[in-house]
Short mmCIF file of C-alpha atoms in Angstrom, two decimals:
data_model
loop_
_atom_site.label_atom_id
_atom_site.label_comp_id
_atom_site.label_asym_id
_atom_site.label_seq_id
_atom_site.Cartn_x
_atom_site.Cartn_y
_atom_site.Cartn_z
CA MET A 18 19.57 1.23 124.04
CA THR A 19 20.50 -1.93 126.00
CA THR A 20 17.74 -3.14 128.33
CA THR A 21 18.19 -4.84 131.69
CA ALA A 22 17.14 -8.21 130.20
CA GLN A 23 19.77 -7.96 127.46
CA ARG A 24 22.68 -7.34 129.85
CA PRO A 25 22.89 -10.94 131.20
CA ARG A 26 22.94 -12.19 127.60
CA VAL A 27 25.85 -9.91 126.77
CA ALA A 28 27.67 -11.06 129.91
CA ARG A 29 27.04 -14.70 129.03
CA ARG A 30 28.39 -14.12 125.51
CA ARG A 31 31.51 -12.53 126.89
CA THR A 32 31.96 -15.38 129.39
CA GLY A 33 31.44 -17.96 126.69
CA GLY A 34 33.86 -16.22 124.35
CA SER A 35 36.47 -16.00 127.11
CA PHE A 36 36.06 -19.72 127.84
CA ARG A 37 36.47 -20.65 124.17
CA TYR A 38 39.54 -18.41 123.98
CA ARG A 39 41.12 -20.09 127.00
CA ARG A 40 40.26 -23.52 125.64
CA ALA A 41 41.94 -22.68 122.34
CA ILE A 42 45.05 -21.57 124.23
CA ALA A 43 45.04 -24.80 126.25
CA ILE A 44 44.74 -26.93 123.09
CA PHE A 45 47.95 -25.41 121.72
CA VAL A 46 49.88 -25.08 124.98
CA VAL A 47 49.12 -28.36 126.77
CA PRO A 48 50.79 -30.71 124.20
CA PHE A 49 53.94 -28.60 124.31
CA ALA A 50 53.86 -28.42 128.12
CA VAL A 51 53.50 -32.21 128.40
CA LEU A 52 56.36 -32.92 126.00
CA PHE A 53 58.54 -30.18 127.53
CA THR A 54 58.00 -31.61 131.00
CA ALA A 55 58.47 -35.25 129.99
CA PHE A 56 61.54 -34.85 127.79
CA TYR A 57 63.24 -31.78 129.26
CA LEU A 58 62.34 -31.00 132.86
CA VAL A 59 62.05 -34.59 134.10
CA PRO A 60 65.47 -35.67 132.67
CA ILE A 61 67.08 -32.56 134.20
CA LEU A 62 65.57 -33.26 137.62
CA TYR A 63 66.54 -36.94 137.34
CA ALA A 64 70.14 -35.98 136.48
CA VAL A 65 70.28 -33.67 139.49
CA TRP A 66 68.92 -36.45 141.71
CA GLU A 67 71.43 -38.97 140.34
CA SER A 68 74.27 -36.53 140.91
CA LEU A 69 73.40 -36.45 144.61
CA GLN A 70 73.73 -40.22 144.96
CA LYS A 71 76.76 -42.47 145.37
CA ILE A 72 77.50 -46.19 145.27
CA GLU A 73 78.58 -48.06 148.38
CA ARG A 74 79.66 -51.69 148.75
CA GLN A 75 79.75 -53.97 151.76
CA GLY A 76 83.31 -55.27 151.55
CA THR A 77 85.39 -55.69 148.41
CA PHE A 78 82.98 -57.92 146.54
CA GLY A 79 79.74 -56.83 148.16
CA ALA A 80 76.64 -55.91 146.22
CA PRO A 81 76.55 -52.23 145.24
CA THR A 82 73.88 -50.08 146.81
CA GLN A 83 72.99 -46.52 145.89
CA VAL A 84 72.77 -44.12 148.83
CA PHE A 85 72.45 -40.37 149.24
CA GLY A 86 75.89 -38.82 148.87
CA GLY A 87 75.16 -35.11 149.05
CA LEU A 88 77.73 -33.04 147.15
CA SER A 89 80.40 -35.75 147.11
CA GLN A 90 80.10 -36.22 143.34
CA TYR A 91 80.51 -32.48 142.76
CA VAL A 92 83.69 -32.52 144.85
CA LEU A 93 85.03 -35.15 142.46
CA VAL A 94 83.98 -33.01 139.49
CA PHE A 95 85.93 -29.98 140.69
CA GLN A 96 88.94 -32.20 141.43
CA ASN A 97 88.87 -33.78 137.97
CA SER A 98 91.58 -32.17 135.84
CA GLU A 99 90.46 -33.98 132.68
CA PHE A 100 87.01 -32.40 132.87
CA TRP A 101 88.32 -28.87 133.26
CA GLY A 102 90.93 -29.50 130.58
CA SER A 103 88.16 -30.50 128.18
CA VAL A 104 86.15 -27.39 129.14
CA LEU A 105 89.14 -25.14 128.42
CA ARG A 106 89.65 -26.94 125.11
CA VAL A 107 86.11 -26.29 123.89
CA LEU A 108 86.28 -22.69 125.15
CA LEU A 109 89.39 -22.16 123.02
CA PHE A 110 87.53 -23.84 120.18
CA GLY A 111 84.57 -21.47 120.61
CA ILE A 112 86.66 -18.30 120.92
CA VAL A 113 88.14 -18.96 117.47
CA GLN A 114 85.48 -20.95 115.64
CA VAL A 115 82.30 -19.07 116.59
CA PRO A 116 83.42 -15.59 115.39
CA VAL A 117 84.75 -17.06 112.12
CA MET A 118 81.52 -18.97 111.52
CA LEU A 119 79.26 -16.00 112.29
CA LEU A 120 81.38 -13.68 110.14
CA LEU A 121 81.03 -16.06 107.19
CA ALA A 122 77.30 -16.41 107.85
CA LEU A 123 76.92 -12.61 107.89
CA VAL A 124 78.91 -12.19 104.66
CA PHE A 125 76.87 -14.88 102.88
CA ALA A 126 73.60 -13.36 104.13
CA LEU A 127 74.65 -9.91 102.88
CA LEU A 128 75.59 -11.39 99.51
CA LEU A 129 72.20 -13.06 99.18
CA ASP A 130 70.47 -9.79 100.10
CA SER A 131 72.54 -7.73 97.68
CA PRO A 132 70.84 -6.70 94.42
CA LEU A 133 74.18 -7.10 92.66
CA LEU A 134 74.25 -10.89 93.11
CA ARG A 135 72.89 -13.06 90.31
CA GLY A 136 71.66 -16.63 90.76
CA LYS A 137 70.45 -16.14 94.31
CA ARG A 138 68.46 -19.39 94.36
CA PHE A 139 71.54 -21.39 93.51
CA PHE A 140 73.74 -19.70 96.08
CA ARG A 141 71.06 -19.88 98.76
CA LEU A 142 70.85 -23.62 98.23
CA ALA A 143 74.63 -23.99 97.99
CA PHE A 144 75.22 -22.10 101.26
CA PHE A 145 72.54 -24.03 103.14
CA ALA A 146 73.17 -27.50 101.66
CA PRO A 147 75.95 -28.54 104.12
CA TYR A 148 73.51 -28.16 107.03
CA ALA A 149 71.28 -30.78 105.40
CA VAL A 150 74.13 -33.30 105.71
CA PRO A 151 73.89 -35.22 109.03
CA GLY A 152 76.73 -34.39 111.41
CA VAL A 153 78.02 -37.97 111.49
CA ILE A 154 78.14 -38.17 107.69
CA ALA A 155 79.89 -34.80 107.46
CA ALA A 156 82.50 -35.87 110.04
CA ILE A 157 83.15 -39.17 108.21
CA MET A 158 83.49 -37.37 104.89
CA TRP A 159 85.95 -34.83 106.26
CA GLY A 160 87.79 -37.55 108.17
CA TYR A 161 88.50 -39.32 104.88
CA LEU A 162 89.66 -36.03 103.36
CA TYR A 163 92.04 -35.43 106.29
CA ALA A 164 93.48 -38.95 106.60
CA PRO A 165 96.85 -39.14 104.73
CA ASN A 166 96.35 -42.72 103.52
CA LEU A 167 92.72 -42.18 102.45
CA SER A 168 92.52 -38.60 101.21
CA PRO A 169 92.41 -37.85 97.47
CA PHE A 170 94.60 -34.86 98.37
CA SER A 171 97.44 -36.97 99.70
CA ALA A 172 100.04 -34.48 98.44
CA VAL A 173 98.71 -32.04 101.05
CA THR A 174 97.69 -34.38 103.87
CA SER A 175 101.00 -36.26 103.78
CA ARG A 176 102.90 -33.01 104.20
CA PHE A 177 100.59 -31.40 106.78
CA ASP A 178 99.27 -33.64 109.54
CA LEU A 179 95.73 -32.27 109.81
CA LEU A 180 94.82 -34.89 112.41
CA GLY A 181 97.84 -34.34 114.65
CA GLY A 182 97.67 -33.29 118.27
CA SER A 183 98.19 -29.59 117.54
CA THR A 184 95.82 -29.37 114.55
CA VAL A 185 92.99 -31.83 115.15
CA LEU A 186 90.97 -29.30 117.16
CA TRP A 187 90.98 -26.92 114.21
CA ALA A 188 90.18 -29.78 111.84
CA VAL A 189 87.06 -30.36 113.91
CA ALA A 190 86.37 -26.61 113.87
CA ASN A 191 86.48 -26.64 110.08
CA VAL A 192 83.83 -29.38 109.95
CA VAL A 193 81.54 -27.57 112.41
CA THR A 194 81.96 -24.31 110.49
CA TRP A 195 81.22 -26.01 107.16
CA VAL A 196 78.03 -27.57 108.53
CA TYR A 197 76.55 -24.67 110.52
CA VAL A 198 77.43 -21.57 108.47
CA GLY A 199 74.34 -22.12 106.32
CA TYR A 200 72.06 -22.49 109.34
CA ASN A 201 73.24 -19.24 110.91
CA MET A 202 73.19 -17.52 107.52
CA LEU A 203 69.50 -18.39 107.14
CA ILE A 204 68.64 -16.73 110.48
CA ILE A 205 70.55 -13.56 109.59
CA TYR A 206 69.16 -13.53 106.03
CA SER A 207 65.60 -13.79 107.37
CA SER A 208 66.30 -10.77 109.55
CA LEU A 209 67.59 -8.87 106.52
CA LEU A 210 64.40 -9.62 104.60
CA ALA A 211 62.37 -8.03 107.42
CA ILE A 212 64.04 -4.63 106.97
CA PRO A 213 61.64 -2.20 105.21
CA THR A 214 62.73 -1.41 101.66
CA GLU A 215 61.89 2.26 102.22
CA ILE A 216 65.06 2.57 104.31
CA TYR A 217 67.20 1.35 101.41
CA GLU A 218 65.45 3.69 98.98
CA ALA A 219 66.07 6.68 101.25
CA ALA A 220 69.73 5.72 101.57
CA LYS A 221 70.07 5.44 97.78
CA LEU A 222 68.54 8.88 97.35
CA ASP A 223 71.23 10.20 99.69
CA GLY A 224 73.86 8.64 97.42
CA ALA A 225 74.83 5.67 99.62
CA SER A 226 76.55 2.78 97.87
CA GLN A 227 75.67 -0.87 98.48
CA LEU A 228 78.73 -1.23 100.72
CA ARG A 229 77.70 1.79 102.77
CA ILE A 230 74.13 0.49 103.05
CA ALA A 231 75.45 -2.86 104.26
CA LEU A 232 77.77 -1.33 106.85
CA SER A 233 75.53 1.48 108.11
CA ILE A 234 72.03 -0.01 107.80
CA LYS A 235 71.94 -3.77 107.32
CA ILE A 236 74.52 -4.90 109.87
CA PRO A 237 73.26 -2.65 112.73
CA MET A 238 69.69 -3.80 112.13
CA VAL A 239 70.52 -7.52 112.20
CA ILE A 240 72.52 -7.33 115.45
CA PRO A 241 69.70 -9.13 117.37
CA ALA A 242 69.85 -12.02 114.89
CA ILE A 243 73.64 -12.18 115.21
CA VAL A 244 73.34 -12.25 119.01
CA LEU A 245 70.80 -15.07 118.72
CA THR A 246 73.09 -17.14 116.51
CA ALA A 247 75.99 -16.43 118.88
CA VAL A 248 74.01 -17.80 121.83
CA PHE A 249 73.10 -20.91 119.84
CA SER A 250 76.76 -21.33 118.91
CA ILE A 251 77.94 -20.99 122.53
CA ILE A 252 75.52 -23.70 123.60
CA GLY A 253 76.55 -25.93 120.69
CA THR A 254 80.24 -25.44 121.42
CA LEU A 255 79.98 -26.72 124.97
CA GLN A 256 77.93 -29.68 123.68
CA LEU A 257 80.52 -30.67 121.07
CA LEU A 258 80.36 -34.46 120.66
CA THR A 259 79.62 -35.86 117.21
CA GLU A 260 82.59 -34.63 115.18
CA PRO A 261 85.40 -35.49 117.66
CA THR A 262 83.79 -38.88 118.40
CA VAL A 263 83.81 -39.77 114.70
CA PHE A 264 87.36 -38.44 114.30
CA ARG A 265 88.57 -40.93 116.94
CA GLN A 266 88.31 -43.56 114.17
CA PHE A 267 90.88 -41.64 112.12
CA THR A 268 93.36 -40.41 114.70
CA SER A 269 94.71 -41.22 118.15
CA SER A 270 95.05 -37.51 118.97
CA ILE A 271 91.47 -37.44 120.26
CA SER A 272 90.96 -39.18 123.58
CA SER A 273 87.73 -40.19 125.30
CA THR A 274 87.97 -37.00 127.39
CA PHE A 275 88.58 -34.61 124.48
CA THR A 276 85.34 -32.68 125.11
CA PRO A 277 83.10 -32.48 128.21
CA ASN A 278 80.32 -34.49 126.56
CA MET A 279 82.77 -37.21 125.54
CA LEU A 280 83.95 -37.38 129.15
CA VAL A 281 80.35 -37.67 130.34
CA TYR A 282 79.72 -40.49 127.88
CA SER A 283 82.88 -42.40 128.79
CA THR A 284 82.19 -41.96 132.52
CA SER A 285 78.67 -43.33 132.16
CA SER A 286 80.07 -46.30 130.22
CA VAL A 287 82.30 -47.37 133.16
CA PRO A 288 79.52 -47.30 134.50
CA ASN A 289 79.50 -44.40 136.95
CA PHE A 290 76.16 -42.75 136.34
CA ASN A 291 76.29 -40.58 139.44
CA LEU A 292 79.58 -38.90 138.51
CA ALA A 293 78.44 -38.60 134.87
CA ALA A 294 75.25 -36.88 136.07
CA ALA A 295 77.33 -34.46 138.18
CA PHE A 296 79.49 -33.67 135.12
CA SER A 297 76.31 -33.00 133.12
CA VAL A 298 74.80 -30.70 135.75
CA VAL A 299 77.99 -28.64 136.08
CA LEU A 300 78.27 -28.41 132.29
CA ALA A 301 74.62 -27.31 132.00
CA VAL A 302 75.11 -24.62 134.65
CA ALA A 303 78.29 -23.40 132.92
CA THR A 304 76.44 -23.24 129.58
CA PHE A 305 73.60 -21.28 131.19
CA ILE A 306 75.99 -18.82 132.83
CA LEU A 307 77.95 -18.22 129.62
CA SER A 308 74.79 -17.76 127.53
CA ILE A 309 73.11 -15.39 129.99
CA GLY A 310 76.36 -13.51 130.53
CA PHE A 311 76.77 -13.01 126.79
CA LEU A 312 73.17 -11.79 126.46
CA ARG A 313 73.57 -9.35 129.34
CA LEU A 314 76.83 -8.04 127.88
CA THR A 315 75.32 -7.42 124.44
CA GLN A 316 72.19 -5.82 125.91
CA ARG A 317 74.32 -3.50 128.01
CA LYS A 318 76.29 -2.43 124.94
CA GLU A 319 73.08 -1.80 122.99
CA ALA A 320 71.73 0.30 125.85
CA GLN A 321 74.86 2.46 125.77
#
């Protein structure tokens, strides 16, 4: 039986345990919060602030001064046809490339999870290996393969202009797909490994084949992982920069405004940091809207 003298001790133990628990949480959370604030929130707020400024000069050759410009930079953004043309270009890119990439990632993940496949370690490494290649190196490698005067497959590249104005977007899509299929496959494959084996055993007892198990059990249960990879892919599509920038060394079909991020970079190089910041803010908002809209759409379908 607990006496009156023992109760304060119990309370103190509970208080001390709660304090140690909170301190442990702070030790893990504070470093992340500091880095997140310093390298994510602060740059975003600074970009928003810069987008609300403008440069004024006293006379033709006067010294430039930065003053508050309100939404004047955003007016220029919505009047800029090159920016919206680049946005439409990457949206077309994403509508075609993202489903193809995720379909390949799903097929590879199902193959790795299938008991019929032999040499799984080799294929797991082979599927994931392209992601280990830096994006710049991958773009340079594929650029040499595409260029008619450099490619070892000149019989093909001399007949089909893979870096021409009508095909270069899909040449870039091929590089992005080659690099990121393995990454998305790993996410889906990890989700497949989390499915209880008892479900497969029950399906086998009912006479289900491996194809039926894949279509009726595996794919429905990894839908959340597929949605996650789709969101990552939507964000990456609107941030497309590395591959087309490298391809500019191989073809004149890619301009400095080919993608939104390339336009932001070229605008800041003028330099016009305020307009570049406005481009970045609008692009970030568009990315957020598309990602959230896709999540809401998929959640609504799952609820039905």
